[in-house]
Amino acid sequence: MSRENRIFEVQIDVPLLMNGSEILLYLAQTPPPSPEQLFQRKAAPELMPFLETLFHRDEVTGEPSRLEAMAPSRADTALVLIPECAITISNWERVDELVRGLTRTAIVIGGLGYASSAELKAWKEAQSDNGSATKRIFGFNARDALGTPNMFFNTACSWIHHADGRTSCVISLKNFLEQREEALKEEGLEEGSELLRLVAPDLVIYPLICAEFTCTREGDRPLDRVARDVPLRVGGRKVLVAGLAYQNNEVHTLWQRGIYAATGAARGIPVVAAIVNNALWFSHPDEMKDKWRCLTGVYVDKSHLL
């Protein structure tokens, strides 16, 4: 772990970029869970059919998965981002099965929703001895973070799947809770203290969960910690900050500031920000606000495009 910036590192032992600078990026705008489903720790019922068609071909019709349709070559590495709170710890096994079934190298980063210390410990302890099973990793110091069983956290999971079948999954904890905007407002919700950094030979990925992107807390802003860390880790690698959002209301200007901070704060080093938000049905009558409504997209400081 990087002690100064409190960032937990997980190494990826294969290059991820094609031609030195390209990756297949899929921003999965999944249907959001309702407030009732969030409270009950349930995913939206449309989630699993969505992910099944994304990752797997139809066994009856032979129709390729959407991932295959986008990039038929198995040599193409895929990076899939899934919004905050889309997945739950109760359906993690099924999503893990879908990821392990991929025949290409893939990084799948998704919001795992709210989970208690007891649930997180049980997930880790359920590690199978089977060599083909997914390796379960905590992207934080469990002894420091997981206290009493009824403490709970907003979490994300990052699958690292290799074309040869090796798979690992890292669970990380949200470091900043914006109580006015937090999807689940309940006593006992705690903040994590460590961000996650995925480091491949050619790419560094910092997964952030929603308000970690918009945090304005002086001295401990997650994006400031990332900006301080980037120059220490680049070494010729590309840098991507991934944002998982659960934003059903009009997008706040803090998101714009967060995007500017993510793409421009690393002292001249090009940083790409990729954000995925829920599928939204409404539009905004103000065109300038409507441009930011979706939020899902890829952002880069325009000075690096010149």
Coordinates of C-alpha atoms in Angstrom, one line a residue:
M1 CA 0.0 0.0 0.0
S2 CA 1.1 3.6 -0.7
R3 CA 1.0 4.9 2.9
E4 CA 1.0 8.6 2.1
N5 CA -1.9 8.5 -0.3
R6 CA -3.5 5.4 1.2
I7 CA -3.8 3.5 -2.0
F8 CA -3.8 -0.3 -2.2
E9 CA -2.1 -1.8 -5.2
V10 CA -3.0 -5.0 -7.1
Q11 CA -0.6 -6.0 -9.9
I12 CA -1.8 -7.3 -13.3
D13 CA 0.9 -9.4 -15.0
V14 CA -0.1 -9.0 -18.6
P15 CA -0.3 -5.9 -20.9
L16 CA -3.9 -4.6 -21.4
L17 CA -3.5 -2.1 -24.3
M18 CA -3.6 -3.0 -28.0
N19 CA -1.1 -1.2 -30.2
G20 CA 0.2 0.5 -27.1
S21 CA -2.7 2.8 -26.6
E22 CA -6.1 1.0 -27.3
I23 CA -8.5 -0.9 -25.2
L24 CA -12.1 -2.0 -25.8
L25 CA -14.1 0.1 -23.3
Y26 CA -17.7 -0.9 -22.6
L27 CA -19.7 1.5 -20.4
A28 CA -22.6 -0.7 -19.2
Q29 CA -25.5 1.6 -18.5
T30 CA -27.5 -0.9 -16.5
P31 CA -31.0 -0.3 -15.1
P32 CA -30.7 1.2 -11.6
P33 CA -32.1 -0.5 -8.6
S34 CA -35.0 1.3 -6.9
P35 CA -34.7 2.8 -3.4
E36 CA -36.6 -0.2 -2.1
Q37 CA -34.3 -2.7 -3.8
L38 CA -31.2 -0.8 -2.4
F39 CA -32.6 -1.0 1.1
Q40 CA -33.3 -4.8 0.6
R41 CA -29.8 -5.2 -0.9
K42 CA -31.3 -6.4 -4.2
A43 CA -30.2 -5.7 -7.8
A44 CA -32.6 -4.4 -10.4
P45 CA -34.4 -7.5 -11.9
E46 CA -33.2 -6.5 -15.4
L47 CA -29.6 -6.6 -14.4
M48 CA -28.8 -10.3 -14.9
P49 CA -30.4 -10.6 -18.4
F50 CA -28.5 -7.4 -19.3
L51 CA -25.2 -8.9 -18.2
E52 CA -25.9 -12.3 -19.7
T53 CA -26.4 -10.9 -23.1
L54 CA -23.3 -8.7 -22.6
F55 CA -20.9 -11.5 -21.7
H56 CA -22.4 -14.7 -23.3
R57 CA -23.6 -15.7 -26.7
D58 CA -27.2 -17.0 -26.9
E59 CA -26.9 -20.8 -26.6
V60 CA -30.2 -21.3 -28.5
T61 CA -29.8 -18.9 -31.4
G62 CA -26.0 -18.7 -31.5
E63 CA -26.2 -14.9 -31.5
P64 CA -22.9 -13.5 -30.3
S65 CA -22.7 -11.6 -27.0
R66 CA -22.7 -7.8 -27.3
L67 CA -19.0 -7.9 -26.3
E68 CA -18.2 -10.3 -29.2
A69 CA -20.3 -8.2 -31.6
M70 CA -18.3 -5.1 -30.7
A71 CA -14.9 -6.8 -31.0
P72 CA -15.0 -10.3 -32.5
S73 CA -11.2 -10.9 -32.0
R74 CA -10.4 -12.6 -28.7
A75 CA -7.1 -10.9 -28.8
D76 CA -8.8 -7.6 -28.0
T77 CA -8.7 -6.8 -24.2
A78 CA -12.0 -5.5 -22.8
L79 CA -12.5 -3.1 -19.9
V80 CA -16.1 -3.1 -18.7
L81 CA -17.5 -0.6 -16.2
I82 CA -20.8 -1.2 -14.4
P83 CA -22.5 1.5 -12.3
E84 CA -22.4 2.0 -8.5
C85 CA -24.8 -0.4 -6.6
A86 CA -25.7 -2.3 -9.8
I87 CA -24.4 -5.7 -8.5
T88 CA -25.0 -7.1 -5.0
I89 CA -23.0 -9.4 -2.9
S90 CA -25.8 -12.0 -3.1
N91 CA -25.5 -12.2 -6.9
W92 CA -21.8 -11.9 -7.1
E93 CA -21.4 -15.7 -7.7
R94 CA -23.5 -15.5 -10.9
V95 CA -21.7 -12.4 -12.2
D96 CA -18.4 -14.1 -11.4
E97 CA -19.5 -17.1 -13.4
L98 CA -20.2 -14.9 -16.4
V99 CA -16.8 -13.2 -16.2
R100 CA -14.9 -16.5 -15.8
G101 CA -16.7 -17.7 -19.0
L102 CA -15.0 -15.0 -21.1
T103 CA -12.4 -16.2 -23.6
R104 CA -10.5 -12.9 -23.7
T105 CA -8.5 -10.9 -21.2
A106 CA -11.0 -8.6 -19.5
I107 CA -11.1 -6.1 -16.6
V108 CA -14.7 -5.8 -15.2
I109 CA -15.2 -3.1 -12.6
G110 CA -18.7 -2.7 -11.0
G111 CA -20.5 -1.3 -8.1
L112 CA -21.2 -4.1 -5.6
G113 CA -23.5 -2.0 -3.4
Y114 CA -23.8 -2.1 0.4
A115 CA -22.3 -5.0 2.4
S116 CA -21.7 -5.5 6.1
S117 CA -18.4 -6.5 7.6
A118 CA -19.8 -9.9 8.3
E119 CA -20.8 -10.4 4.6
L120 CA -17.4 -9.2 3.4
K121 CA -15.6 -11.6 5.7
A122 CA -17.9 -14.5 4.6
W123 CA -17.2 -13.7 1.0
K124 CA -13.5 -13.9 1.5
E125 CA -13.7 -17.0 3.6
A126 CA -15.7 -18.8 0.9
Q127 CA -12.5 -18.9 -1.3
S128 CA -12.5 -22.3 -3.0
D129 CA -9.5 -24.6 -3.1
N130 CA -10.3 -25.3 -6.7
G131 CA -7.4 -23.9 -8.8
S132 CA -9.9 -22.6 -11.4
A133 CA -12.0 -20.6 -8.9
T134 CA -11.7 -16.9 -8.8
K135 CA -9.1 -15.6 -6.3
R136 CA -10.9 -13.4 -3.8
I137 CA -8.9 -10.3 -2.7
F138 CA -9.6 -7.4 -0.3
G139 CA -8.3 -4.1 -1.7
F140 CA -7.8 -2.8 1.8
N141 CA -6.4 -3.8 5.1
A142 CA -9.2 -5.9 6.5
R143 CA -7.9 -5.9 10.1
D144 CA -8.1 -2.1 10.2
A145 CA -11.3 -1.6 8.1
L146 CA -13.6 -4.4 9.1
G147 CA -14.7 -3.9 12.7
T148 CA -17.9 -5.1 14.2
P149 CA -20.1 -7.4 12.1
N150 CA -22.9 -4.8 11.7
M151 CA -20.7 -2.1 10.2
F152 CA -21.4 -1.8 6.5
F153 CA -19.8 -0.2 3.5
N154 CA -20.5 0.9 -0.1
T155 CA -18.3 -1.4 -2.2
A156 CA -17.0 -2.1 -5.6
C157 CA -15.5 -5.2 -7.2
S158 CA -12.8 -5.4 -9.9
W159 CA -12.4 -8.6 -11.8
I160 CA -9.1 -9.3 -13.5
H161 CA -9.7 -12.1 -16.0
H162 CA -7.0 -13.6 -18.2
A163 CA -7.6 -15.3 -21.5
D164 CA -6.1 -18.5 -20.1
G165 CA -8.9 -18.6 -17.5
R166 CA -7.1 -17.2 -14.4
T167 CA -9.4 -14.9 -12.6
S168 CA -9.2 -12.7 -9.5
C169 CA -11.7 -10.3 -8.0
V170 CA -10.7 -7.3 -5.7
I171 CA -13.3 -5.7 -3.4
S172 CA -12.7 -2.1 -2.5
L173 CA -14.5 0.3 -0.1
K174 CA -15.9 3.7 -0.9
N175 CA -13.7 6.3 0.8
F176 CA -16.1 9.3 0.9
L177 CA -19.8 9.3 1.7
E178 CA -21.9 12.3 0.6
Q179 CA -24.8 11.9 3.0
R180 CA -27.0 14.2 1.0
E181 CA -26.5 12.2 -2.2
E182 CA -25.8 8.7 -0.8
A183 CA -28.1 6.2 -2.4
L184 CA -28.8 4.4 0.9
K185 CA -29.2 6.6 3.9
E186 CA -28.9 4.4 7.0
E187 CA -27.1 4.5 10.3
G188 CA -23.9 2.4 10.5
L189 CA -22.6 3.2 7.0
E190 CA -18.9 3.6 7.2
E191 CA -16.2 5.0 5.0
G192 CA -13.2 3.0 3.8
S193 CA -9.7 4.5 4.1
E194 CA -7.8 3.1 1.1
L195 CA -8.4 3.6 -2.6
L196 CA -7.5 0.9 -5.1
R197 CA -4.9 1.0 -7.9
L198 CA -4.7 -1.7 -10.6
V199 CA -1.3 -1.7 -12.2
A200 CA -0.6 -3.5 -15.5
P201 CA 2.7 -3.2 -17.5
D202 CA 1.1 -0.6 -19.7
L203 CA -1.9 0.8 -17.8
V204 CA -2.8 2.1 -14.4
I205 CA -6.4 2.1 -13.4
Y206 CA -7.9 3.9 -10.3
P207 CA -11.5 2.8 -9.7
L208 CA -13.5 5.4 -7.8
I209 CA -17.1 5.1 -6.5
C210 CA -19.4 8.1 -7.2
A211 CA -18.9 10.7 -4.5
E212 CA -15.1 9.9 -4.5
F213 CA -15.2 11.8 -7.8
T214 CA -17.1 14.8 -6.4
C215 CA -15.6 15.0 -2.9
T216 CA -14.5 18.5 -1.8
R217 CA -13.2 17.6 1.7
E218 CA -10.0 19.6 2.2
G219 CA -6.8 17.6 2.6
D220 CA -8.3 14.1 1.9
R221 CA -10.0 14.4 -1.4
P222 CA -9.7 11.0 -3.3
L223 CA -8.8 12.8 -6.6
D224 CA -6.0 14.7 -4.8
R225 CA -4.6 11.5 -3.6
V226 CA -4.8 10.0 -7.1
A227 CA -3.1 13.1 -8.5
R228 CA -0.3 12.9 -6.1
D229 CA 0.1 9.2 -6.8
V230 CA 0.0 9.3 -10.6
P231 CA 3.5 10.8 -11.2
L232 CA 5.0 8.0 -8.9
R233 CA 3.4 5.2 -10.8
V234 CA 3.3 6.1 -14.5
G235 CA 6.7 5.0 -15.7
G236 CA 5.5 5.1 -19.4
R237 CA 2.1 3.7 -18.5
K238 CA -1.2 5.2 -19.6
V239 CA -3.5 6.3 -16.8
L240 CA -7.3 5.8 -16.5
V241 CA -9.5 7.0 -13.6
A242 CA -12.8 5.0 -13.7
G243 CA -15.9 6.4 -12.0
L244 CA -18.9 4.3 -11.0
A245 CA -22.0 6.5 -10.5
Y246 CA -25.5 6.1 -9.2
Q247 CA -26.9 9.4 -10.2
N248 CA -30.6 9.5 -10.9
N249 CA -31.1 13.3 -10.4
E250 CA -29.9 16.3 -12.3
V251 CA -26.2 16.2 -12.4
H252 CA -24.5 18.5 -9.9
T253 CA -21.7 20.9 -11.1
L254 CA -19.4 19.0 -8.7
W255 CA -19.3 16.3 -11.3
Q256 CA -17.9 18.7 -13.9
R257 CA -15.3 19.9 -11.4
G258 CA -14.4 16.3 -10.5
I259 CA -13.9 15.5 -14.2
Y260 CA -11.7 18.5 -14.7
A261 CA -9.7 17.6 -11.6
A262 CA -9.3 14.0 -12.8
T263 CA -8.1 14.8 -16.3
G264 CA -6.0 17.9 -15.5
A265 CA -4.5 17.6 -12.0
A266 CA -1.6 15.2 -12.7
R267 CA 0.9 17.9 -13.6
G268 CA 0.8 17.6 -17.4
I269 CA 0.5 13.8 -17.5
P270 CA -2.4 12.7 -19.7
V271 CA -5.1 11.1 -17.7
V272 CA -8.3 9.7 -19.2
A273 CA -11.5 9.6 -17.0
A274 CA -14.2 7.1 -17.9
I275 CA -17.6 7.3 -16.0
V276 CA -20.5 5.0 -16.2
N277 CA -23.9 6.0 -14.8
N278 CA -27.3 4.3 -14.8
A279 CA -29.5 4.3 -17.8
L280 CA -31.7 7.4 -17.5
W281 CA -35.0 8.0 -19.2
F282 CA -35.7 11.7 -18.6
S283 CA -34.3 14.7 -20.4
H284 CA -33.7 18.3 -19.2
P285 CA -35.3 21.3 -20.9
D286 CA -32.1 23.3 -20.4
E287 CA -29.7 22.0 -23.2
M288 CA -26.5 22.9 -21.2
K289 CA -27.8 20.8 -18.3
D290 CA -29.0 18.0 -20.6
K291 CA -25.6 17.6 -22.0
W292 CA -24.4 16.5 -18.6
R293 CA -27.5 14.5 -17.7
C294 CA -26.2 11.2 -18.8
L295 CA -22.8 11.7 -17.3
T296 CA -21.6 8.4 -18.9
G297 CA -18.7 8.9 -21.2
V298 CA -14.9 9.3 -21.7
Y299 CA -13.2 12.5 -20.8
V300 CA -9.7 13.9 -21.5
D301 CA -8.2 17.3 -21.1
K302 CA -8.3 18.8 -24.6
S303 CA -4.8 20.1 -24.3
H304 CA -3.6 16.6 -24.6
L305 CA -5.4 16.2 -27.9
L306 CA -3.5 18.9 -29.6

